[in-house]
Coordinates of C-alpha atoms and ligand atoms in Angstrom, one line a residue:
M241 CA 39.3 78.6 -4.4
D242 CA 39.2 78.5 -8.1
T243 CA 37.0 75.5 -8.9
G244 CA 37.2 76.2 -12.6
R245 CA 40.9 75.5 -12.5
I246 CA 40.2 72.1 -10.9
A247 CA 37.3 71.4 -13.3
R248 CA 39.5 72.1 -16.3
G249 CA 42.7 70.8 -14.7
M250 CA 44.7 67.7 -15.4
F251 CA 41.7 65.4 -14.9
A252 CA 40.0 66.6 -18.0
S253 CA 42.8 65.7 -20.4
S254 CA 43.9 62.2 -21.3
S255 CA 47.4 63.3 -22.2
S256 CA 48.1 64.3 -18.7
H257 CA 46.5 61.0 -17.5
A258 CA 49.4 59.3 -19.3
S259 CA 51.8 60.5 -16.6
S260 CA 49.9 58.5 -14.0
C261 CA 50.3 55.3 -16.1
P262 CA 53.8 54.0 -15.2
T263 CA 54.1 51.4 -17.9
M264 CA 51.7 52.3 -20.7
G265 CA 52.7 55.7 -22.0
A266 CA 49.6 57.4 -23.3
A267 CA 46.9 54.9 -22.1
P268 CA 44.0 56.7 -20.5
L269 CA 44.1 57.1 -16.7
G270 CA 42.9 54.0 -14.9
L271 CA 43.4 51.7 -17.9
C272 CA 47.1 50.9 -17.2
R273 CA 47.8 47.2 -17.2
P274 CA 48.9 45.8 -13.8
S275 CA 52.3 47.0 -12.7
V276 CA 51.8 46.9 -9.0
K277 CA 49.4 44.6 -7.1
A278 CA 46.4 46.1 -5.3
S279 CA 47.0 46.9 -1.7
S280 CA 44.2 44.7 -0.3
A281 CA 45.3 41.7 -2.4
R282 CA 48.8 42.3 -1.4
Q283 CA 47.9 42.1 2.3
Q284 CA 46.6 38.6 1.6
G285 CA 49.6 37.6 -0.5
R286 CA 47.5 37.2 -3.6
S287 CA 47.4 39.1 -6.8
W288 CA 44.6 41.6 -7.5
R289 CA 43.3 39.5 -10.3
S290 CA 43.1 36.3 -8.3
T291 CA 41.6 38.0 -5.4
A292 CA 38.9 39.7 -7.5
M293 CA 38.1 36.5 -9.3
H294 CA 37.9 34.5 -6.1
V295 CA 35.6 37.1 -4.6
Q296 CA 33.5 37.3 -7.8
A297 CA 33.1 33.5 -7.9
T298 CA 32.2 33.3 -4.3
V299 CA 29.7 36.1 -4.5
A300 CA 28.2 34.9 -7.7
E301 CA 27.8 31.5 -6.2
R302 CA 26.1 33.0 -3.2
I303 CA 23.6 35.2 -4.9
G304 CA 23.4 33.5 -8.2
T305 CA 23.2 36.9 -10.1
S306 CA 25.5 39.8 -10.6
V307 CA 28.5 40.5 -8.4
S308 CA 29.1 43.2 -5.9
P309 CA 29.3 46.7 -7.4
Y310 CA 32.7 47.0 -5.7
I311 CA 34.3 44.2 -7.7
Q312 CA 35.2 46.0 -10.9
E313 CA 37.1 45.2 -14.0
P314 CA 40.4 46.9 -13.3
G315 CA 40.5 50.4 -14.4
K316 CA 36.9 50.5 -15.5
G317 CA 35.4 51.4 -12.3
L318 CA 32.3 53.2 -11.3
G319 CA 32.7 54.9 -8.0
F320 CA 35.7 53.9 -5.8
Y321 CA 38.0 51.0 -6.7
T322 CA 41.6 49.9 -6.9
G323 CA 43.1 50.2 -10.3
T324 CA 45.5 47.7 -11.8
D325 CA 48.4 49.9 -10.7
G326 CA 47.3 49.4 -7.1
H327 CA 46.2 53.0 -6.6
L328 CA 42.8 54.0 -5.5
Y329 CA 40.5 55.6 -8.1
V330 CA 37.2 57.3 -8.3
D331 CA 35.5 57.2 -11.7
N332 CA 38.7 56.8 -13.6
L333 CA 40.6 59.5 -11.7
R334 CA 43.5 58.6 -9.4
I335 CA 42.8 59.8 -5.9
D336 CA 46.5 60.7 -5.3
D337 CA 46.3 62.9 -8.4
I338 CA 43.1 64.5 -7.0
R339 CA 45.0 65.1 -3.7
T340 CA 47.6 67.1 -5.5
Q341 CA 44.9 69.4 -7.0
V342 CA 42.9 69.9 -3.8
P343 CA 44.2 72.3 -1.3
D344 CA 42.1 70.9 1.5
S345 CA 42.6 67.9 3.7
P346 CA 40.7 66.1 4.9
F347 CA 38.0 66.4 2.2
Y348 CA 34.9 64.5 1.1
L349 CA 35.1 63.1 -2.5
Y350 CA 32.0 61.9 -4.3
S351 CA 31.2 60.0 -7.5
Q352 CA 28.3 61.6 -9.3
D353 CA 28.0 58.6 -11.6
R354 CA 27.6 56.3 -8.6
I355 CA 24.8 58.5 -7.2
T356 CA 23.1 58.3 -10.6
A357 CA 23.5 54.6 -10.8
N358 CA 22.1 54.2 -7.3
F359 CA 19.0 56.3 -8.1
K360 CA 18.5 54.4 -11.4
A361 CA 18.6 51.1 -9.5
Y362 CA 15.6 52.3 -7.5
A363 CA 13.8 53.7 -10.5
A364 CA 14.3 50.4 -12.4
A365 CA 13.2 48.4 -9.4
L366 CA 9.9 50.4 -9.2
D367 CA 9.2 50.4 -12.9
G368 CA 5.7 49.3 -13.6
L369 CA 4.4 50.4 -10.1
D370 CA 2.9 53.7 -9.2
H371 CA 5.6 55.2 -7.1
F372 CA 7.9 57.9 -6.0
V373 CA 11.3 57.7 -4.5
G374 CA 11.9 60.2 -1.7
Y375 CA 15.6 60.7 -1.1
A376 CA 16.2 61.1 2.7
V377 CA 18.0 64.4 2.8
K378 CA 19.2 63.8 6.3
A379 CA 21.7 61.4 4.9
N380 CA 23.5 64.1 3.0
N381 CA 22.2 67.7 2.5
N382 CA 24.9 68.9 0.0
L383 CA 23.0 71.2 -2.4
P384 CA 24.5 70.1 -5.7
I385 CA 23.9 66.5 -4.7
M386 CA 20.3 67.3 -3.9
R387 CA 19.9 69.2 -7.1
H388 CA 21.4 66.2 -9.0
L389 CA 19.0 63.7 -7.4
Q390 CA 16.1 66.1 -8.1
S391 CA 17.1 66.3 -11.8
L392 CA 17.0 62.5 -12.0
G393 CA 13.4 62.6 -10.8
S394 CA 13.7 62.0 -7.1
G395 CA 11.4 63.4 -4.4
A396 CA 12.6 64.2 -1.0
V397 CA 12.1 63.0 2.6
L398 CA 12.6 65.7 5.2
V399 CA 12.8 65.9 9.0
S400 CA 12.9 69.7 9.6
G401 CA 11.5 72.9 8.1
N402 CA 15.1 73.8 7.1
E403 CA 15.4 70.5 5.2
L404 CA 12.1 71.4 3.4
Q405 CA 13.5 74.8 2.5
A406 CA 16.8 73.3 1.3
A407 CA 14.9 70.8 -0.8
E408 CA 12.9 73.7 -2.4
A409 CA 16.2 75.6 -3.0
A410 CA 17.5 72.5 -4.7
G411 CA 14.5 72.5 -7.0
F412 CA 12.5 69.6 -5.6
D413 CA 8.7 69.6 -6.3
T414 CA 7.5 70.1 -2.7
T415 CA 4.3 68.2 -3.4
R416 CA 6.6 65.2 -3.8
T417 CA 8.1 65.5 -0.4
I418 CA 7.3 63.8 2.9
F419 CA 7.8 65.5 6.2
N420 CA 8.7 63.1 9.0
G421 CA 9.4 63.4 12.7
N422 CA 8.2 62.9 16.2
G423 CA 8.6 66.5 17.2
K424 CA 7.5 68.7 14.3
L425 CA 7.0 72.3 15.3
P426 CA 3.9 74.3 14.5
A427 CA 5.8 76.7 12.2
E428 CA 7.3 73.8 10.4
L429 CA 3.9 72.2 10.0
R430 CA 2.4 75.4 8.6
L431 CA 5.3 75.5 6.1
A432 CA 4.9 71.9 5.1
I433 CA 1.1 72.3 4.5
D434 CA 1.7 75.5 2.6
K435 CA 4.1 73.7 0.3
G436 CA 1.8 70.7 -0.2
A437 CA 4.2 68.2 1.4
L438 CA 2.8 64.8 2.6
I439 CA 3.0 64.8 6.4
N440 CA 3.5 61.8 8.6
V441 CA 1.4 61.7 11.7
D442 CA 3.5 60.6 14.6
S443 CA 1.3 60.9 17.7
E444 CA -1.9 62.3 19.1
F445 CA -0.4 65.7 19.8
D446 CA 1.2 65.7 16.4
L447 CA -2.2 65.2 14.8
E448 CA -3.7 68.0 16.8
N449 CA -0.8 70.3 15.8
I450 CA -1.2 69.4 12.1
A451 CA -5.0 70.1 12.3
E452 CA -4.2 73.5 14.0
A453 CA -1.6 74.4 11.4
A454 CA -4.0 73.5 8.6
K455 CA -6.7 75.8 10.1
A456 CA -4.2 78.6 10.7
I457 CA -3.4 78.8 7.0
D458 CA -6.8 77.5 5.8
K459 CA -5.3 74.8 3.6
A460 CA -5.8 71.0 3.6
A461 CA -3.0 68.8 5.0
R462 CA -2.3 65.5 3.2
I463 CA -1.3 63.1 5.9
L464 CA 0.1 59.5 6.3
I465 CA -0.2 57.7 9.5
R466 CA 3.2 56.4 10.7
I467 CA 2.7 52.9 12.1
N468 CA 5.2 50.8 13.9
P469 CA 5.0 47.3 12.4
D470 CA 7.0 46.1 15.4
V471 CA 9.3 44.0 13.3
D472 CA 12.9 43.8 14.6
P473 CA 15.2 45.2 11.9
Q474 CA 18.2 43.4 13.6
V475 CA 20.4 46.5 13.6
H476 CA 22.2 48.7 16.1
A477 CA 19.7 49.9 18.7
Y478 CA 20.4 53.6 17.8
V479 CA 19.2 53.0 14.2
S480 CA 16.2 50.8 15.0
T481 CA 13.0 52.8 14.7
G482 CA 10.0 50.5 14.0
L483 CA 9.5 48.6 17.3
A484 CA 6.6 49.0 19.6
N485 CA 8.7 50.8 22.1
S486 CA 10.2 53.2 19.6
K487 CA 9.9 57.0 20.1
F488 CA 8.5 57.2 16.5
G489 CA 5.0 56.5 15.1
I490 CA 1.6 56.0 16.7
R491 CA 0.5 53.4 19.2
N492 CA -1.1 50.9 16.9
S493 CA -3.8 50.1 19.5
H494 CA -5.0 53.7 19.1
L495 CA -5.5 53.6 15.4
Q496 CA -9.2 54.0 15.7
W497 CA -8.8 57.2 17.7
F498 CA -6.7 58.6 14.8
L499 CA -9.3 57.6 12.2
D500 CA -12.1 59.1 14.2
R501 CA -10.2 62.3 14.8
V502 CA -9.3 62.7 11.1
R503 CA -13.0 62.3 10.2
Q504 CA -13.9 65.2 12.4
E505 CA -11.4 67.6 10.7
P506 CA -12.4 68.6 7.2
L507 CA -8.8 70.0 6.5
L508 CA -7.2 66.6 7.1
E509 CA -6.9 64.3 4.1
L510 CA -5.8 60.8 5.1
A511 CA -3.7 59.8 2.1
G512 CA -1.8 56.7 3.3
V513 CA 0.3 54.9 5.8
H514 CA 4.0 55.0 6.5
S515 CA 6.6 52.9 8.3
H516 CA 10.3 53.0 8.8
L517 CA 11.9 50.0 10.4
G518 CA 15.4 51.3 10.9
S519 CA 18.6 51.7 9.0
T520 CA 21.5 49.4 7.7
I521 CA 19.0 46.5 7.2
T522 CA 20.6 43.6 5.3
K523 CA 17.8 41.1 5.3
V524 CA 15.1 41.5 2.8
D525 CA 12.6 39.3 4.6
I526 CA 12.4 42.0 7.3
F527 CA 10.9 44.3 4.8
R528 CA 8.5 41.7 3.5
D529 CA 7.3 40.9 7.0
A530 CA 6.7 44.6 7.7
A531 CA 5.1 45.3 4.4
R532 CA 2.6 42.5 4.9
I533 CA 1.7 44.0 8.3
M534 CA 1.3 47.4 6.7
I535 CA -0.9 46.0 4.0
R536 CA -3.3 44.7 6.7
F537 CA -3.4 48.3 8.1
V538 CA -4.2 49.6 4.6
E539 CA -7.1 47.1 4.4
K540 CA -8.4 48.0 7.8
I541 CA -8.2 51.8 7.1
R542 CA -9.9 51.4 3.7
A543 CA -12.7 49.3 5.4
E544 CA -13.3 52.4 7.6
G545 CA -14.2 54.3 4.4
F546 CA -10.8 56.1 3.8
D547 CA -9.7 56.0 0.2
I548 CA -6.0 55.8 1.0
K549 CA -3.5 55.7 -1.8
Y550 CA 0.1 55.7 -0.5
L551 CA 2.0 52.9 1.1
N552 CA 5.3 54.3 2.3
I553 CA 7.7 51.6 3.6
G554 CA 10.5 54.1 4.5
G555 CA 14.2 53.6 3.9
G556 CA 16.7 51.5 5.6
L557 CA 18.5 49.3 3.0
G558 CA 22.0 48.6 4.2
I559 CA 25.2 48.8 2.1
D560 CA 28.3 46.7 1.9
Y561 CA 30.4 48.6 4.4
Y562 CA 32.8 45.7 4.8
R563 CA 33.4 45.6 1.1
R564 CA 33.9 41.9 1.0
G565 CA 31.1 41.2 -1.4
D566 CA 28.4 40.2 1.1
K567 CA 25.0 39.8 -0.3
I568 CA 23.1 43.0 0.5
P569 CA 19.5 43.2 -0.8
S570 CA 19.2 45.4 -3.8
P571 CA 16.3 47.9 -4.4
A572 CA 14.8 45.3 -6.7
D573 CA 15.0 42.6 -4.0
L574 CA 13.2 45.1 -1.7
V575 CA 10.5 46.1 -4.1
N576 CA 9.8 42.6 -5.4
T577 CA 8.9 41.4 -1.9
V578 CA 5.8 43.6 -2.1
R579 CA 5.3 44.3 -5.8
D580 CA 2.2 42.1 -6.2
L581 CA 0.5 43.2 -3.1
V582 CA 1.0 46.9 -3.9
A583 CA -0.2 46.4 -7.5
D584 CA -3.3 44.4 -6.5
L585 CA -4.4 47.1 -4.0
G586 CA -3.8 49.9 -6.5
L587 CA -1.4 51.6 -4.1
T588 CA 1.3 54.2 -4.9
M589 CA 4.5 53.0 -3.3
I590 CA 6.9 55.4 -1.6
L591 CA 10.4 54.5 -0.6
E592 CA 12.7 56.7 1.4
P593 CA 16.3 55.7 0.8
G594 CA 19.2 57.7 2.2
R595 CA 22.2 55.4 2.8
S596 CA 21.6 53.2 -0.2
M597 CA 21.3 56.2 -2.5
I598 CA 24.5 58.1 -1.4
G599 CA 26.5 56.0 1.1
N600 CA 28.9 54.2 -1.3
A601 CA 29.3 57.3 -3.5
S602 CA 31.9 59.0 -1.3
A603 CA 35.0 58.6 0.7
L604 CA 36.6 60.8 3.2
V605 CA 40.2 61.5 2.0
N606 CA 42.7 62.1 4.7
T607 CA 46.4 62.7 5.0
V608 CA 48.6 60.7 7.3
T609 CA 50.2 62.9 10.0
G610 CA 52.3 60.2 11.6
V611 CA 52.5 56.7 12.9
K612 CA 53.1 55.8 16.6
T613 CA 53.0 52.8 19.0
N614 CA 51.8 52.8 22.6
G615 CA 51.8 49.6 24.7
N616 CA 50.8 46.9 22.2
K617 CA 48.8 49.3 20.0
N618 CA 49.9 50.8 16.7
F619 CA 48.3 54.0 15.6
I620 CA 48.0 55.8 12.3
V621 CA 47.2 59.4 13.1
V622 CA 45.4 61.2 10.2
D623 CA 44.1 64.8 9.9
G624 CA 40.4 63.6 9.7
S625 CA 38.7 62.8 12.9
M626 CA 35.4 62.2 14.7
S627 CA 34.6 65.8 13.9
A628 CA 34.6 65.1 10.2
L629 CA 33.2 61.5 10.4
L630 CA 31.4 60.4 13.6
R631 CA 29.9 57.0 12.8
P632 CA 32.7 54.8 14.1
S633 CA 32.8 56.7 17.4
L634 CA 29.0 56.9 17.8
Y635 CA 27.9 53.5 16.7
D636 CA 31.2 51.6 16.6
A637 CA 30.4 51.4 12.9
Y638 CA 32.8 49.8 10.5
Q639 CA 33.8 51.7 7.4
H640 CA 36.5 50.2 5.2
I641 CA 39.9 52.0 5.2
E642 CA 42.6 51.9 2.6
L643 CA 45.7 53.8 1.7
T644 CA 45.4 55.7 -1.6
A645 CA 48.6 54.2 -3.1
P646 CA 50.6 51.0 -2.8
S647 CA 53.2 51.1 -0.1
S648 CA 56.3 49.0 0.6
G649 CA 55.8 49.7 4.3
K650 CA 55.6 46.7 6.7
Q651 CA 52.1 45.2 7.1
D652 CA 50.8 45.8 10.6
T653 CA 47.6 46.2 12.6
F654 CA 46.6 49.7 13.4
D655 CA 43.9 51.9 14.9
I656 CA 43.3 54.8 12.6
V657 CA 42.7 57.8 14.8
G658 CA 42.3 61.6 14.4
P659 CA 43.8 64.5 16.4
V660 CA 40.7 65.3 18.4
C661 CA 41.2 65.3 22.2
E662 CA 39.0 62.2 23.0
S663 CA 39.8 58.5 23.1
A664 CA 36.6 58.0 21.2
D665 CA 38.2 59.7 18.2
F666 CA 38.9 56.9 15.9
L667 CA 38.0 56.1 12.3
G668 CA 38.8 52.4 12.4
K669 CA 40.2 49.8 14.8
D670 CA 42.5 46.9 14.3
R671 CA 43.0 47.4 10.6
T672 CA 45.7 45.6 8.7
L673 CA 47.5 48.1 6.4
A674 CA 51.0 48.7 5.1
T675 CA 52.8 51.2 7.4
P676 CA 52.3 54.6 5.8
K677 CA 54.6 57.6 5.8
A678 CA 53.5 61.1 6.8
G679 CA 51.8 62.8 3.9
D680 CA 50.4 59.5 2.5
G681 CA 46.7 59.5 1.6
L682 CA 44.2 57.3 3.5
V683 CA 40.5 57.0 2.7
V684 CA 37.5 56.0 4.8
H685 CA 35.1 54.5 2.3
D686 CA 31.3 54.6 2.1
A687 CA 31.2 58.1 3.6
G688 CA 28.4 59.5 1.6
A689 CA 25.6 59.0 4.1
Y690 CA 25.5 60.3 7.6
C691 CA 29.1 61.4 7.5
M692 CA 29.3 65.0 6.3
A693 CA 25.7 65.4 7.5
M694 CA 26.8 64.6 11.0
A695 CA 30.1 66.4 11.0
S696 CA 30.7 69.0 13.7
T697 CA 33.4 71.6 14.4
Y698 CA 34.4 69.9 17.7
N699 CA 37.9 71.0 18.7
L700 CA 37.4 73.7 16.0
K701 CA 38.2 71.2 13.4
M702 CA 36.2 72.9 10.7
R703 CA 33.8 71.0 8.5
P704 CA 35.6 69.7 5.4
A705 CA 35.2 70.8 1.8
E706 CA 33.4 68.5 -0.6
Y707 CA 34.3 67.6 -4.2
W708 CA 32.8 65.3 -6.8
V709 CA 33.8 63.8 -10.1
S710 CA 31.2 64.8 -12.6
N711 CA 31.5 63.9 -16.3
G712 CA 35.1 62.8 -15.7
E713 CA 36.1 66.1 -14.1
L714 CA 36.8 67.0 -10.5
K715 CA 34.6 69.9 -9.2
Q716 CA 34.2 71.4 -5.8
I717 CA 30.7 71.3 -4.5
R718 CA 31.1 72.9 -1.1
R719 CA 33.8 75.0 0.4
G720 CA 35.4 74.0 3.6
E721 CA 34.3 75.9 6.7
T722 CA 36.9 78.3 8.1
L723 CA 37.7 79.7 11.5
Q724 CA 36.5 83.0 10.2
D725 CA 33.0 81.4 9.7
H726 CA 33.1 80.5 13.4
L727 CA 34.3 83.8 14.6
Q728 CA 31.7 85.7 12.6
L729 CA 29.0 84.1 14.8
F730 CA 30.2 86.2 17.7
E731 CA 30.4 89.5 15.9
G732 CA 28.7 92.2 18.0
F733 CA 28.8 90.1 21.2
Ligands
LLP39 N1 13.0 57.6 6.5 C1 13.0 57.8 7.8 C2 11.7 58.1 8.5 C3 14.2 57.7 8.5 O1 14.2 57.9 9.8 C4 15.4 57.4 7.9 C5 16.6 57.4 8.6 C6 15.3 57.2 6.5 C7 14.1 57.3 5.8 C8 16.5 56.9 5.7 O2 17.1 55.6 6.1 P1 18.3 55.0 5.3 O3 17.8 54.5 3.9 O4 19.3 56.0 5.1 O5 18.7 53.9 6.1 N2 23.0 58.3 11.6 C9 22.7 56.9 11.4 C10 21.5 56.6 10.5 C11 20.2 57.2 11.1 C12 19.1 56.9 10.1 C13 17.9 57.5 10.7 N3 16.7 57.4 9.8 C14 24.0 56.3 10.7 O6 25.0 57.0 10.6 O7 24.0 55.1 10.4

């Protein structure tokens, strides 16, 4: 498709924005004064403004500081928000206007400014400490997004040789990358050592493979030992990784074996320790408890004569999936729990955020195919599905769902489902929404992390195109896959 046309299209010109502004003539898009109430507020029978102020007050009371990033002054939003006209916006562009420009549906839509803000929150939190932020590429491996994070100064956290090569293609300095995983292959290890990545040691056999790979290419390997602090992250079992029975990391009781073995191998340089507790963590004291345990390991390893430098406490910060202004720890909350300890010990701190870097910067934009009722269940059927966005089906995860425009349809409770031939194919359950019409837009929020990255072509629903808003303009950043892409895999067979 012609991305230039989209980039230069109606979104770039304020005069055409005026047409989206029902009551205000030439006001810039998104700055219209209220003409229609926001859909979520309407559901509760309150005006947008009173709802927002109520939530702001409640949140401010609870956290005593700034309000949730989702509560925006109308029309001045960063990322995704409801404008004063009740329509959904991203970075001042109305999503329904974007839908008319985009030939694909469903599609992923991102806010570049939100990604930038998320990165800057980490950079600001770490200011004054030796550090680097490693973006966990597994969360979203879109190349322009990776390039953007790299340009902001991010490092990268990788779990496969392909991710390492993609990071290099996106311009990341590979000496500021970390290679993680419990089943790293010899060829991947050789590549990682060759590129100067930090490598996390996950097990006895992994250490032997790293030593072998280093010898094979006659280059030193910089390693971190991945320790399980055995602190319960209080999250879904599938995203909990730092407990004693986890498949990741070493047996802490064998630490001495690892240290002795490293001492015997001149090509192994022990540079630090690593831990990753799990994902979607919403309690900051969990990080503090784990960091304290990790600091004890640092002290123990230093006492053995290793001059280790890095403390990597992984990723895992949750985001406000429910969008009700819950207090979610910020990067600053996280860093401040360990700032003094890290500074006192002269350590370089590494963080590995994925979800909190990219999660709230995207929505999956779908089109309603129809509405139906079976038994006592109402369904909104959309063109997106578990193939495009798996988290609800896989983890029963909640991601907030809204219609893109105000609707006079009757409020009801719906399951939002896709066309895939599985009862597990749902995007949300028991959601209160206005009854939409076929063709209406419906978004699944907070779809930046682990959504496109986990998309499949199940039922030959091809992986969606991706777009972002960058400097106020809509641009395509990945084409949608086609049936032709699929059929090509069989050419010659
Ligand atoms: N570092 C390591 C070693 C990890 O295993 C992970 C994620 C991260 C960093 C990034 O964690 P984050 O900041 O994104 O929480 N598919 C699941 C999430 C799996 C996360 C696995 N590890 C989901 O959709 O929720």
